[in-house]
Amino acid sequence: MNGKERRNPLTRQDAQTPEGKELTTSLLATIDSPQDLKGLSLKELERLAAEIRTTLIETVARTGGHLAPNLGVVELTLALHYAFDSPNDRIVWDVGHQCYTHKLLTGRRDQFHTLRQYGGISGFPKRQESRHDAFGAGHASTSISAALGMATAKDLKVCPSRIVAVIGDGSMTGGMALEALNHAGDLGKDLIVVLNDNEMSISPNVGAFSSLLSRKLSSRTVMSLKKELETTLRAIPGVGTNILQLLKKSEDSFRAFFTPGMLFQALRFHYIGPIQGHRLERLIETFETAKNIRGPVLIHVGTVKGKGYHPAECDPATFHGVGCFDVRTGESPSPTKGAPPSYTSVFGRCLVELAEKDPRIVAITAAMPQGTGLVPFSELYPSRFFDVGIAEQHAVTFAAGLAAEGYRPVVAVYSTFLQRAYDQVVHDVCLQNLPVVFAMDRGGLVGEDGPTHHGVFDLSYLRHLPNMTVMAPKDENELRRMLKTALEHRGPIALRYPRGRGLGVALDEAIETLPIGRGEVVREGSDAVLVAIGHPVAAACRAAERLEQEGIRAAVINARFVKPLDKDLLLDWVQRTKLLVTIEENALQGGFGSAVLECLADAGCLPRRVARIGIPDAFIQHGKPEILRKEVGLDAESIARTVRTALSNPHGACIRAIG
């Protein structure tokens, strides 16, 4: 234990100076591993919690990140690392955006200023980063399944370590978590599940299960009734005390009837709670007790999202994931005057505009009305808006059911989260050729959230599905046109667009549809043709401008559609130029470039010189999008360099450019 004796924090006195004054040196600066917590008193742990909150607020104000969920679990994390012995004991974090305190306590304090920065530490648990990160995460509802697997492995290896899953922030509304609970109860393994119940996911939780979790015996009426009953019974001569003791013995079952305990006990979990999640002494006592219980245990902890920072407590949804902000006011820098709107907001406003004219349009989100731009729609058309919770699979099949009855459902979802519902897209939507619109936000490299959130596989995993149409706009005006096109299409259709602001182009007053499967020539040229899809069209145009200054004339085609491709347009330009370059912010394997080459090969017209630019066969780390695009060769200069290299190749060999 690093030479430190473990002591009871409930009884040890704080260290003091000879004059009797408390030491004011930073406690956080002395914590290099969880073992360094073992010798701290309760007051020191509380002081450490305050220091951690200050560090979290000041750091996230500079780097951006998940602030509110992390502020809510400071005491919970301290208690976990005090009671358990990581990394021998495994602590598995669900989603992972509640792990900042965990990172500070597990040897990453000095790197914490690099949080979510290129080359710095991740904002999520990452096995490659620390042996204390027992399991990587970034998507919701995975912790109990992973922890149960570890608990089973522990028994097979006859290993004495304890396994703890920390789930919350809405993740318990995901079906995978319920499946894991059911299996854990059946297996009966030693497993501790900590349910962090803050009544929030990113936005307020929805659903009957969430409502059940919020029923707590903490109201003034119930507490008052309990006190009055105790007073009355104590006053009864002879038998009052005995009756009171009997009631106290049955209190656990009484509480379970009114709390989620009845559900978890039905799943064969030993249920403890709900307990106050910001009282360190209560948390530590509870965890110490849970360590001695055989079989699965669920500890229900109530916390406040954004705890300790007034702006985050008042608006936890905004501060769930936030950019840089002013610590004093909580306000983010005002957008530059005249800055283009974000793709997300353009989508949200356009959907409202189209829904006004078509009552069949309904909007669906999986716990992300703000992140997907659907808040205005939800306010104007509440009966046509559905937040299904963290349940992407259900969202897709729910949409299929609406489509089967004549409605035009729009599933607004981050690209990376649609991966979680792949079977439903295949089986429930495409197989039945139902007109469901998939509006995939955060397509491409999203930045500081890193590989768990980069939306770089959607073009690959959607384009090979029968009946599916896939498109991506070059700018925000084309996004509006594609949304209208999608809502008028009679089959499954997906449009993906990037995170961040648009290009600032003018928005047409009247929204026109696009002809399915038709691209457009953005720029003429005779030496090379750059065929791009979505956001990279703008970089391709800038690259062509640079090349023109060098005497290289490059045409640029905005493909618009990944499926169906504009075969005639491609064939024409391949025959007119010396080099074909495909550009996509998607995995090269099976992506847009592959689709173009397949199309040309089937037509017997493969060009001699080909370069494909896209995401390589690797998970891209976190960092600002412009840095990441340069790293993989998707910035204008890298594209221009690829064209120069390919044209200078005297043998005309096919190449693949990845930066």
XYZ file of C-alpha atoms in Angstrom:
659
model
C 0.000 0.000 0.000
C 2.898 2.337 -0.765
C 3.905 2.135 2.887
C 0.693 3.797 4.034
C -1.391 2.201 6.779
C -5.077 1.830 6.049
C -7.144 3.482 8.756
C -10.778 4.086 9.449
C -11.602 7.516 7.971
C -14.566 7.799 10.317
C -12.396 8.003 13.432
C -8.948 9.338 12.490
C -8.238 12.992 13.278
C -6.960 15.390 10.648
C -3.276 16.159 10.578
C -2.564 19.468 12.268
C 0.294 21.906 12.676
C 1.856 22.401 16.151
C -0.313 25.504 16.484
C -3.430 23.383 15.980
C -4.231 24.767 12.546
C -5.261 22.425 9.739
C -2.679 21.856 7.034
C -3.597 23.684 3.848
C -1.277 21.916 1.404
C -2.900 20.318 -1.605
C -4.053 16.806 -0.858
C -4.606 16.007 -4.516
C -0.903 16.610 -5.187
C -0.102 13.715 -2.826
C -2.361 11.171 -4.539
C -0.430 9.122 -7.076
C -2.518 5.973 -6.814
C -5.680 4.800 -5.025
C -3.505 3.333 -2.271
C -2.640 6.875 -1.204
C -6.244 7.374 -0.121
C -6.115 4.650 2.512
C -4.547 6.754 5.241
C -6.768 9.804 4.887
C -9.369 10.799 7.464
C -12.961 11.566 6.599
C -12.321 15.298 6.746
C -9.304 14.922 4.516
C -11.343 12.924 2.009
C -13.969 15.650 2.025
C -11.287 18.277 1.490
C -9.871 16.174 -1.335
C -13.334 16.025 -2.901
C -13.457 19.828 -2.903
C -10.004 20.033 -4.530
C -11.042 17.536 -7.184
C -14.165 19.535 -8.015
C -12.078 22.661 -8.455
C -9.665 20.778 -10.720
C -12.503 19.338 -12.783
C -14.152 22.722 -13.295
C -10.944 24.574 -14.132
C -9.672 21.867 -16.493
C -12.910 21.306 -18.407
C -13.340 25.081 -18.712
C -10.117 25.046 -20.764
C -10.433 21.746 -22.637
C -14.164 21.142 -22.842
C -15.570 17.794 -21.818
C -18.161 16.041 -19.695
C -18.474 18.243 -16.636
C -21.855 17.678 -14.976
C -21.695 13.860 -14.819
C -18.175 13.970 -13.376
C -19.042 16.526 -10.706
C -21.825 14.202 -9.594
C -19.571 11.227 -8.824
C -16.635 12.758 -6.939
C -17.529 11.295 -3.522
C -18.722 8.067 -5.124
C -15.369 7.600 -6.869
C -13.376 8.432 -3.745
C -15.386 5.918 -1.724
C -14.961 3.220 -4.377
C -11.207 3.630 -4.471
C -11.021 3.782 -0.675
C -13.051 0.611 -0.152
C -11.683 -1.414 -3.066
C -8.145 -2.078 -4.241
C -7.808 -1.150 -7.909
C -6.396 -2.566 -10.132
C -6.601 -5.930 -8.357
C -10.268 -5.203 -7.827
C -11.893 -4.255 -11.121
C -13.974 -1.079 -11.380
C -15.899 -0.981 -14.657
C -17.364 2.389 -15.671
C -20.445 2.547 -17.859
C -20.250 4.984 -20.810
C -17.107 6.283 -19.178
C -17.830 9.988 -19.162
C -17.959 9.810 -15.358
C -14.347 8.689 -14.976
C -12.465 12.001 -14.610
C -12.074 11.684 -10.813
C -11.019 8.081 -11.361
C -8.289 9.320 -13.723
C -7.074 11.900 -11.215
C -6.745 9.211 -8.534
C -5.014 6.612 -10.708
C -1.726 8.198 -11.674
C -2.895 10.642 -14.337
C -3.098 13.806 -12.260
C -0.056 15.376 -13.927
C -1.468 14.606 -17.398
C -4.980 15.747 -16.579
C -4.448 19.130 -18.258
C -4.120 17.214 -21.555
C -7.637 15.780 -21.195
C -9.191 15.143 -24.640
C -6.328 16.979 -26.357
C -4.385 15.507 -29.259
C -1.707 13.262 -27.781
C -3.196 13.643 -24.286
C -5.333 11.409 -22.108
C -8.750 10.265 -23.267
C -12.024 11.483 -21.831
C -13.128 7.846 -21.473
C -11.670 4.728 -19.827
C -9.005 3.217 -22.043
C -7.239 -0.054 -21.305
C -4.133 1.069 -23.185
C -3.899 4.157 -20.977
C -3.886 2.654 -17.494
C -4.100 -0.710 -15.759
C -6.769 0.894 -13.560
C -9.054 1.214 -16.603
C -10.447 -2.295 -16.399
C -12.637 -1.984 -19.480
C -12.858 0.589 -22.270
C -16.133 2.408 -22.756
C -17.797 5.226 -24.635
C -21.238 3.826 -25.392
C -23.893 3.194 -22.750
C -25.174 0.101 -20.935
C -22.088 -2.123 -21.300
C -20.684 -2.185 -17.750
C -22.768 -4.946 -16.170
C -22.179 -7.331 -19.074
C -18.425 -6.715 -18.995
C -18.250 -6.929 -15.205
C -20.224 -10.169 -15.190
C -17.764 -11.607 -17.702
C -14.906 -10.578 -15.416
C -16.638 -12.055 -12.364
C -17.095 -15.332 -14.206
C -13.442 -15.304 -15.304
C -12.429 -14.605 -11.712
C -14.198 -17.766 -10.569
C -12.668 -19.832 -13.363
C -9.203 -18.587 -12.377
C -9.985 -18.906 -8.640
C -8.960 -15.284 -8.179
C -10.055 -13.373 -5.037
C -10.504 -9.959 -6.692
C -13.828 -8.122 -6.490
C -15.688 -6.819 -9.517
C -17.667 -3.553 -9.452
C -19.801 -2.118 -12.255
C -20.716 1.565 -11.978
C -23.763 2.306 -14.092
C -26.034 5.315 -14.246
C -26.568 8.555 -16.075
C -29.483 6.888 -17.889
C -27.583 3.757 -18.953
C -29.942 1.479 -17.034
C -32.644 2.345 -19.577
C -30.648 0.401 -22.191
C -31.834 -3.104 -22.937
C -28.312 -4.528 -22.735
C -28.088 -3.551 -19.061
C -31.338 -5.353 -18.289
C -30.168 -8.451 -20.161
C -26.995 -8.437 -18.085
C -28.920 -8.037 -14.814
C -31.078 -11.000 -15.723
C -28.043 -13.161 -16.503
C -26.170 -12.025 -13.391
C -29.074 -13.012 -11.176
C -29.191 -16.405 -12.832
C -25.446 -17.066 -12.493
C -25.281 -15.825 -8.915
C -21.668 -14.643 -9.221
C -20.091 -12.257 -6.736
C -20.713 -8.955 -8.479
C -21.353 -5.461 -7.139
C -23.405 -3.113 -9.306
C -23.446 0.539 -8.241
C -26.447 2.305 -9.719
C -25.652 6.024 -9.855
C -29.158 7.433 -9.997
C -29.103 11.127 -10.886
C -32.387 11.018 -12.827
C -30.526 12.183 -15.930
C -28.928 10.708 -19.005
C -27.787 13.565 -21.221
C -31.238 15.051 -21.074
C -33.751 14.066 -18.338
C -34.419 10.342 -18.287
C -37.572 8.958 -19.837
C -39.488 5.728 -19.472
C -41.298 3.669 -16.871
C -38.099 2.069 -15.584
C -36.535 5.464 -14.986
C -39.658 6.542 -13.089
C -39.346 3.484 -10.878
C -35.754 4.331 -10.021
C -36.829 7.789 -8.892
C -39.230 6.514 -6.219
C -37.367 7.013 -2.961
C -38.441 7.021 0.670
C -37.045 10.495 1.250
C -40.096 12.727 1.207
C -40.876 14.831 4.272
C -44.261 13.163 4.633
C -42.858 9.647 4.894
C -40.024 10.657 7.203
C -42.391 12.577 9.433
C -44.768 9.614 9.579
C -41.934 7.305 10.570
C -40.833 9.583 13.427
C -44.384 9.932 14.747
C -44.838 6.153 14.674
C -41.618 5.582 16.624
C -42.628 8.131 19.279
C -46.073 6.563 19.684
C -44.760 3.007 19.987
C -42.113 3.921 22.544
C -44.871 5.377 24.729
C -46.766 2.059 24.938
C -45.773 0.394 28.256
C -44.231 -3.072 28.005
C -44.804 -3.952 24.363
C -44.027 -0.741 22.469
C -40.291 -1.312 22.339
C -40.706 -4.894 21.128
C -43.084 -3.831 18.353
C -40.659 -1.112 17.313
C -37.805 -3.626 17.056
C -39.986 -5.914 14.940
C -40.813 -3.057 12.580
C -37.165 -2.119 12.284
C -36.320 -5.687 11.296
C -38.940 -5.544 8.561
C -37.942 -2.054 7.410
C -35.817 -3.369 4.564
C -38.757 -5.246 3.073
C -41.015 -2.241 3.696
C -38.597 0.042 1.847
C -38.168 -2.491 -0.954
C -41.915 -2.423 -1.581
C -41.779 1.307 -2.272
C -38.427 1.413 -4.098
C -36.717 -0.326 -7.021
C -35.560 -2.972 -4.544
C -38.574 -5.103 -5.437
C -37.393 -5.263 -9.060
C -33.751 -6.012 -8.310
C -34.620 -8.549 -5.650
C -36.846 -10.288 -8.190
C -33.710 -10.514 -10.353
C -31.972 -12.209 -7.375
C -29.835 -9.241 -6.420
C -29.235 -8.210 -2.853
C -30.517 -4.637 -2.924
C -29.030 -1.845 -0.789
C -30.408 1.665 -0.941
C -31.224 4.176 -1.979
C -28.385 5.939 -0.179
C -27.117 9.512 -0.414
C -24.311 9.616 -2.929
C -22.473 12.644 -1.539
C -21.952 11.343 2.021
C -18.540 9.726 2.048
C -18.944 7.947 5.372
C -22.211 6.326 4.269
C -20.763 5.299 0.914
C -17.637 3.756 2.451
C -19.647 1.841 5.054
C -21.958 0.528 2.347
C -19.128 -0.613 0.076
C -17.362 -2.319 2.973
C -20.575 -4.166 3.771
C -21.170 -5.146 0.155
C -17.697 -6.721 -0.068
C -18.804 -9.391 2.432
C -22.057 -10.329 0.703
C -22.005 -13.405 -1.517
C -23.765 -13.258 -4.869
C -24.842 -10.230 -6.894
C -25.407 -6.969 -5.030
C -26.948 -3.747 -6.302
C -26.224 -0.526 -4.439
C -28.621 2.266 -5.355
C -26.885 5.634 -4.944
C -28.609 8.988 -5.406
C -26.397 11.807 -6.721
C -26.803 15.302 -8.115
C -25.528 15.836 -11.628
C -23.307 18.934 -11.665
C -22.869 18.846 -7.871
C -20.823 21.733 -6.499
C -20.932 24.045 -9.499
C -24.078 26.152 -9.605
C -24.351 26.610 -13.391
C -24.005 22.845 -13.916
C -26.522 21.999 -11.193
C -29.032 24.412 -12.727
C -28.479 23.214 -16.293
C -26.992 19.694 -16.215
C -28.050 18.949 -19.794
C -25.959 21.814 -21.201
C -23.030 20.964 -18.933
C -23.216 17.256 -19.665
C -20.778 17.785 -22.510
C -19.581 21.356 -22.819
C -16.967 23.328 -24.722
C -14.685 25.885 -23.128
C -16.436 28.262 -20.713
C -15.887 31.044 -18.190
C -15.615 29.471 -14.717
C -17.043 32.551 -13.003
C -20.210 32.749 -15.074
C -20.524 29.333 -16.672
C -20.993 31.019 -20.029
C -19.348 29.752 -23.195
C -17.762 32.232 -25.597
C -20.314 33.830 -27.870
C -20.187 32.592 -31.452
C -18.334 34.857 -33.807
C -20.765 37.359 -35.240
C -22.060 36.061 -38.527
C -20.685 32.548 -37.925
C -22.483 29.848 -39.921
C -25.088 27.750 -38.106
C -24.222 24.203 -37.132
C -25.332 21.308 -39.300
C -27.316 20.036 -36.311
C -29.313 23.248 -35.951
C -29.920 23.469 -39.705
C -31.283 19.934 -39.635
C -33.511 20.664 -36.637
C -35.005 23.837 -38.125
C -35.527 22.208 -41.508
C -37.337 19.260 -39.961
C -39.677 21.651 -38.165
C -40.320 23.479 -41.418
C -41.130 20.279 -43.292
C -43.243 18.865 -40.443
C -45.450 21.946 -40.530
C -46.596 20.908 -43.999
C -46.661 17.139 -43.467
C -48.402 15.745 -40.358
C -47.003 12.284 -41.111
C -43.494 13.354 -40.087
C -42.468 12.131 -36.625
C -39.090 12.479 -34.912
C -37.340 9.883 -32.762
C -34.219 10.172 -30.620
C -32.422 7.867 -28.199
C -31.977 10.135 -25.171
C -30.402 12.965 -27.198
C -32.966 15.617 -28.130
C -30.435 18.416 -27.637
C -27.487 16.726 -29.288
C -29.512 15.883 -32.400
C -31.214 19.279 -32.699
C -34.734 18.017 -31.977
C -35.637 20.309 -29.074
C -37.523 22.816 -31.311
C -39.452 19.933 -32.896
C -40.307 18.472 -29.471
C -41.670 21.830 -28.307
C -43.763 22.503 -31.405
C -44.972 18.952 -32.048
C -44.843 17.104 -28.707
C -47.270 14.406 -29.834
C -45.052 13.600 -32.809
C -41.772 13.529 -30.874
C -40.467 10.405 -29.141
C -37.440 10.076 -26.873
C -37.040 6.351 -26.293
C -34.145 6.546 -23.822
C -30.775 4.929 -24.421
C -32.306 2.275 -26.649
C -31.173 2.630 -30.250
C -32.366 -0.850 -31.222
C -35.853 -0.080 -30.005
C -35.766 3.340 -31.679
C -35.178 1.792 -35.111
C -37.831 -0.924 -34.846
C -40.248 1.559 -33.274
C -39.678 3.752 -36.333
C -40.291 0.749 -38.581
C -43.639 0.210 -36.917
C -44.611 3.833 -37.476
C -43.533 3.613 -41.110
C -45.603 0.451 -41.593
C -48.657 2.471 -40.565
C -48.055 5.271 -43.056
C -45.967 7.738 -41.014
C -42.613 9.206 -42.055
C -40.321 8.623 -39.074
C -36.968 10.388 -38.819
C -34.499 8.649 -36.520
C -32.034 11.368 -35.493
C -28.949 9.634 -34.136
C -25.191 10.020 -33.971
C -23.488 7.881 -36.595
C -21.508 5.991 -33.961
C -24.683 5.116 -32.035
C -26.554 3.772 -35.046
C -23.982 0.967 -35.027
C -25.776 -0.329 -31.943
C -28.931 -0.988 -33.961
C -27.450 -2.591 -37.035
C -29.603 -5.736 -37.000
C -32.749 -3.639 -36.697
C -31.702 -1.531 -39.694
C -31.184 -4.718 -41.699
C -34.053 -6.884 -40.531
C -36.812 -4.493 -39.517
C -36.297 -1.644 -41.983
C -34.391 -2.684 -45.110
C -35.794 -6.202 -45.456
C -39.315 -4.756 -45.403
C -38.331 -1.724 -47.514
C -39.921 0.673 -45.047
C -39.526 4.453 -45.512
C -37.487 5.233 -42.399
C -35.135 8.228 -42.556
C -31.832 7.919 -40.687
C -30.450 11.387 -39.963
C -26.902 10.576 -38.883
C -25.264 13.447 -37.038
C -21.535 13.474 -36.207
C -20.613 11.649 -39.410
C -16.842 11.524 -39.823
C -14.158 12.599 -37.341
C -15.865 14.251 -34.387
C -12.800 15.421 -32.479
C -12.019 15.266 -28.787
C -14.377 12.419 -27.865
C -12.165 10.126 -29.894
C -12.541 6.646 -31.388
C -15.697 5.656 -29.521
C -17.513 8.587 -31.103
C -15.939 9.004 -34.552
C -18.635 8.244 -37.116
C -16.333 6.734 -39.714
C -17.970 3.401 -40.531
C -21.513 4.299 -41.590
C -20.933 4.556 -45.354
C -19.388 1.074 -45.224
C -21.985 -0.621 -43.045
C -24.990 0.880 -44.824
C -24.137 0.916 -48.528
C -24.263 -2.852 -49.029
C -27.801 -3.214 -47.613
C -30.521 -3.909 -50.221
C -33.135 -1.141 -50.558
C -30.948 1.376 -48.684
C -30.107 4.786 -50.177
C -27.096 6.599 -48.679
C -26.167 10.255 -49.182
C -24.074 13.018 -47.638
C -24.309 16.796 -48.260
C -21.393 19.021 -49.187
C -22.862 21.965 -47.209
C -25.783 22.980 -45.017
C -28.045 24.026 -47.900
C -27.616 20.632 -49.520
C -28.442 19.045 -46.163
C -31.869 20.701 -46.321
C -32.410 19.443 -49.836
C -31.386 15.931 -48.831
C -33.748 15.906 -45.858
C -36.666 16.844 -48.074
C -35.544 14.236 -50.602
C -35.381 11.596 -47.872
C -38.870 12.344 -46.588
C -40.296 11.946 -50.070
C -38.420 8.714 -50.756
C -40.401 5.477 -50.553
C -37.763 3.295 -48.935
C -35.015 3.298 -46.305
C -32.676 6.248 -46.682
C -29.772 7.645 -44.704
C -28.094 11.036 -44.755
C -24.955 11.707 -42.760
C -23.538 15.084 -41.891
C -20.614 16.284 -39.775
C -20.295 17.806 -36.354
C -19.741 21.543 -36.204
C -20.664 24.566 -38.236
C -21.618 24.679 -41.876
C -19.771 26.533 -44.603
C -21.898 29.662 -44.415
C -23.607 29.177 -47.767
C -26.950 30.810 -48.484
C -30.009 28.717 -47.656
C -32.602 28.486 -50.409
C -35.958 29.873 -49.396
C -37.768 27.048 -51.150
C -36.329 23.593 -50.462
C -35.912 21.562 -53.640
C -35.481 17.804 -53.767
C -32.494 16.126 -55.392
C -32.645 13.468 -58.103
C -31.683 10.190 -56.430
C -28.278 8.947 -57.532
C -27.111 12.093 -59.332
C -23.875 13.900 -58.536
C -22.727 17.334 -59.638
C -19.599 18.777 -61.215
C -18.341 21.508 -58.902
C -15.174 22.341 -60.810
C -13.859 21.519 -64.303
C -10.375 20.128 -65.020
C -8.491 17.857 -67.406
C -5.549 16.376 -65.459
C -7.308 14.718 -62.547
C -10.815 14.285 -61.158
C -11.398 14.480 -57.400
C -14.615 12.654 -56.509
C -15.611 13.523 -52.946
C -18.578 12.759 -50.732
C -19.952 15.038 -48.009
C -17.773 17.328 -45.917
C -14.498 16.609 -47.846
C -15.924 18.248 -51.000
C -14.843 21.646 -49.644
C -11.284 20.405 -48.961
C -11.161 18.929 -52.472
C -12.084 22.329 -53.931
C -9.349 24.057 -51.928
C -6.842 21.426 -53.058
C -7.860 21.977 -56.699
C -7.283 25.709 -56.282
C -3.756 25.081 -54.987
C -3.003 22.661 -57.793
C -4.196 25.129 -60.415
C -1.543 27.573 -59.246
C 0.991 24.870 -60.110
C -0.476 24.256 -63.555
C -2.391 21.102 -62.589
C -6.049 21.252 -63.589
C -8.172 19.102 -61.287
C -11.919 18.670 -61.651
C -14.046 18.221 -58.511
C -17.229 16.144 -58.382
C -19.648 16.249 -55.479
C -20.925 12.672 -55.552
C -23.828 13.366 -53.173
C -24.803 9.693 -53.156
C -22.801 6.688 -52.024
C -25.663 4.478 -53.111
C -26.774 4.624 -55.851
C -23.692 6.093 -57.509
C -23.875 8.320 -60.570
C -22.344 5.742 -62.910
C -22.608 7.806 -66.095
C -20.926 10.820 -64.506
C -18.071 8.701 -63.164
C -17.464 6.927 -66.467
C -17.413 10.208 -68.350
C -14.821 11.864 -66.100
C -12.587 8.826 -65.738
C -12.209 8.754 -69.504
C -11.498 12.497 -69.683
C -8.728 12.686 -67.053
C -5.412 11.006 -66.156
C -6.100 10.372 -62.463
C -9.075 9.438 -60.298
C -9.006 10.418 -56.617
C -11.826 9.407 -54.263
C -12.135 11.329 -50.993
C -14.244 10.330 -47.982
C -14.248 10.856 -44.227
C -15.063 7.185 -43.751
C -13.177 3.924 -43.462
C -11.463 3.023 -46.724
C -12.472 -0.624 -46.322
C -15.804 -1.036 -48.067
C -16.450 2.694 -48.169
C -17.157 5.251 -50.859
C -13.881 4.760 -52.734
C -14.466 1.019 -52.820
C -17.945 1.625 -54.201
C -16.557 3.818 -56.992
C -13.941 1.226 -57.989
C -16.528 -1.563 -57.928
C -18.768 0.509 -60.183
C -15.957 1.190 -62.673
C -14.724 -2.402 -62.586
C -18.206 -3.711 -63.351
C -18.326 -1.317 -66.307
C -14.897 -2.483 -67.510
C -13.445 1.004 -67.159
C -10.859 1.014 -64.364
C -8.457 3.968 -64.699
C -4.664 3.491 -64.712
C -4.052 5.939 -61.889
C -6.218 5.800 -58.759
C -5.791 7.273 -55.288
C -8.221 6.642 -52.446
C -8.160 9.037 -49.508
C -10.018 8.208 -46.323
C -9.726 6.714 -42.856
C -7.066 3.980 -42.630
C -7.532 0.573 -41.037
C -7.020 1.938 -37.532
C -8.962 3.622 -34.757
C -8.187 7.341 -34.860
C -7.357 8.948 -31.525
C -8.952 12.044 -30.040
C -8.001 15.595 -30.955
C -9.291 18.606 -32.809
C -10.869 17.558 -36.133
C -8.511 19.712 -38.192
C -5.511 17.950 -36.617
C -7.005 14.525 -37.223
C -7.905 15.311 -40.831
C -4.341 16.361 -41.509
C -3.097 13.167 -39.857
C -5.119 10.949 -42.226
C -4.564 13.083 -45.321
C -7.992 14.708 -45.589
C -6.920 18.358 -45.450
C -6.495 20.394 -48.635
C -2.685 20.340 -48.658
C -2.550 16.577 -48.159
C -5.058 16.027 -50.953
C -3.001 18.245 -53.274
C 0.153 16.338 -52.345
C -1.546 13.031 -53.137
C -2.532 14.327 -56.584
C 1.037 15.527 -57.304
C 2.503 12.183 -56.255
C 0.039 10.156 -58.307
C 0.481 12.241 -61.460
C 4.271 12.043 -61.193
C 4.169 8.238 -61.122
C 5.378 7.264 -64.630
C 4.004 3.734 -64.363
C 0.495 4.802 -63.495
C 0.260 2.376 -60.585
C -2.852 2.348 -58.452
C -2.132 3.767 -54.997
C -4.001 4.386 -51.770
C -3.334 7.591 -49.884
C -3.939 7.737 -46.141
C -1.783 10.702 -45.207
